[in-house]
Amino acid sequence: MKKKTIVIVDDHLLFAQSLESLISKLEEYEVLAILKNGKELTQYYLHKRKTPDLILLDVKMPVMDGVQTMQWLKENRPDQKVLALTMEDDEETIIRMLRAGAKGYLLKDIHPENFEFAMKMVIEQGFYYSGKIETALRNSEEAGGSKNLQEKLTDKERVFLKYACSELTYRSIAAEMGLSPKTIENYRETVFKKLEVKTRVGLVIYCMKNKLFKIE
């Protein structure tokens, strides 16, 4: 059986080694390399080493962090599949990672079974998302997909949705739409409820998966 290959990019050596140990126990996978930051990853490619099936990429690193690395990959290796790794559920940073091309994100305290599932989903399906988002996606497909979804949203909600998938803060979105922050809060709660997602990150992944509009 041909194993799926992984490269780990994380400056916390103990965590990276623990991750490698966990992956080595999974028959379907093998780790090609452990790298400390994005700069080392660019060197990895420049030396024409084997392209992995998946990169597990830390978000906060010295020298070249996760966002900078994703931007480099987007320009130089756009087909490379990447899962973002993070200690904190930092919405702004995770959204930047997703917009740059990451196919999902993992909190570092994820259960090993969920970790294996996440790798499998990205390699085979192209995205990893939580159970809540998966349920919402399935409901959308059963209801007729993104066309049906867009019919459920008002014009203002669709405008909000597009802005919510950008890097703008909610306060900035309010300014762009000429509305009060309180009104934007109401739009957020309504859209979250309609799409059955709980967070802004979930909203971004939902829109990417359903291709509601191009995210760059």
CSV table of C-alpha atoms in Angstrom, one decimal, residues 95 99 161-169 173 200 204:
chain,number,residue,atom,x,y,z
A,95,ILE,CA,-9.7,33.4,8.0
A,99,ARG,CA,-8.3,32.8,2.2
A,161,LEU,CA,-21.8,37.3,3.8
A,162,LYS,CA,-19.3,38.4,1.2
A,163,TYR,CA,-17.7,41.0,3.7
A,164,ALA,CA,-17.7,38.4,6.5
A,165,CYS,CA,-15.5,36.2,4.3
A,166,SER,CA,-12.9,39.0,4.0
A,167,GLU,CA,-10.4,40.1,6.6
A,168,LEU,CA,-12.5,43.1,7.7
A,169,THR,CA,-13.6,43.3,11.3
A,173,ILE,CA,-18.0,45.8,7.7
A,200,ARG,CA,-17.1,33.2,11.4
A,204,VAL,CA,-15.9,31.1,5.5
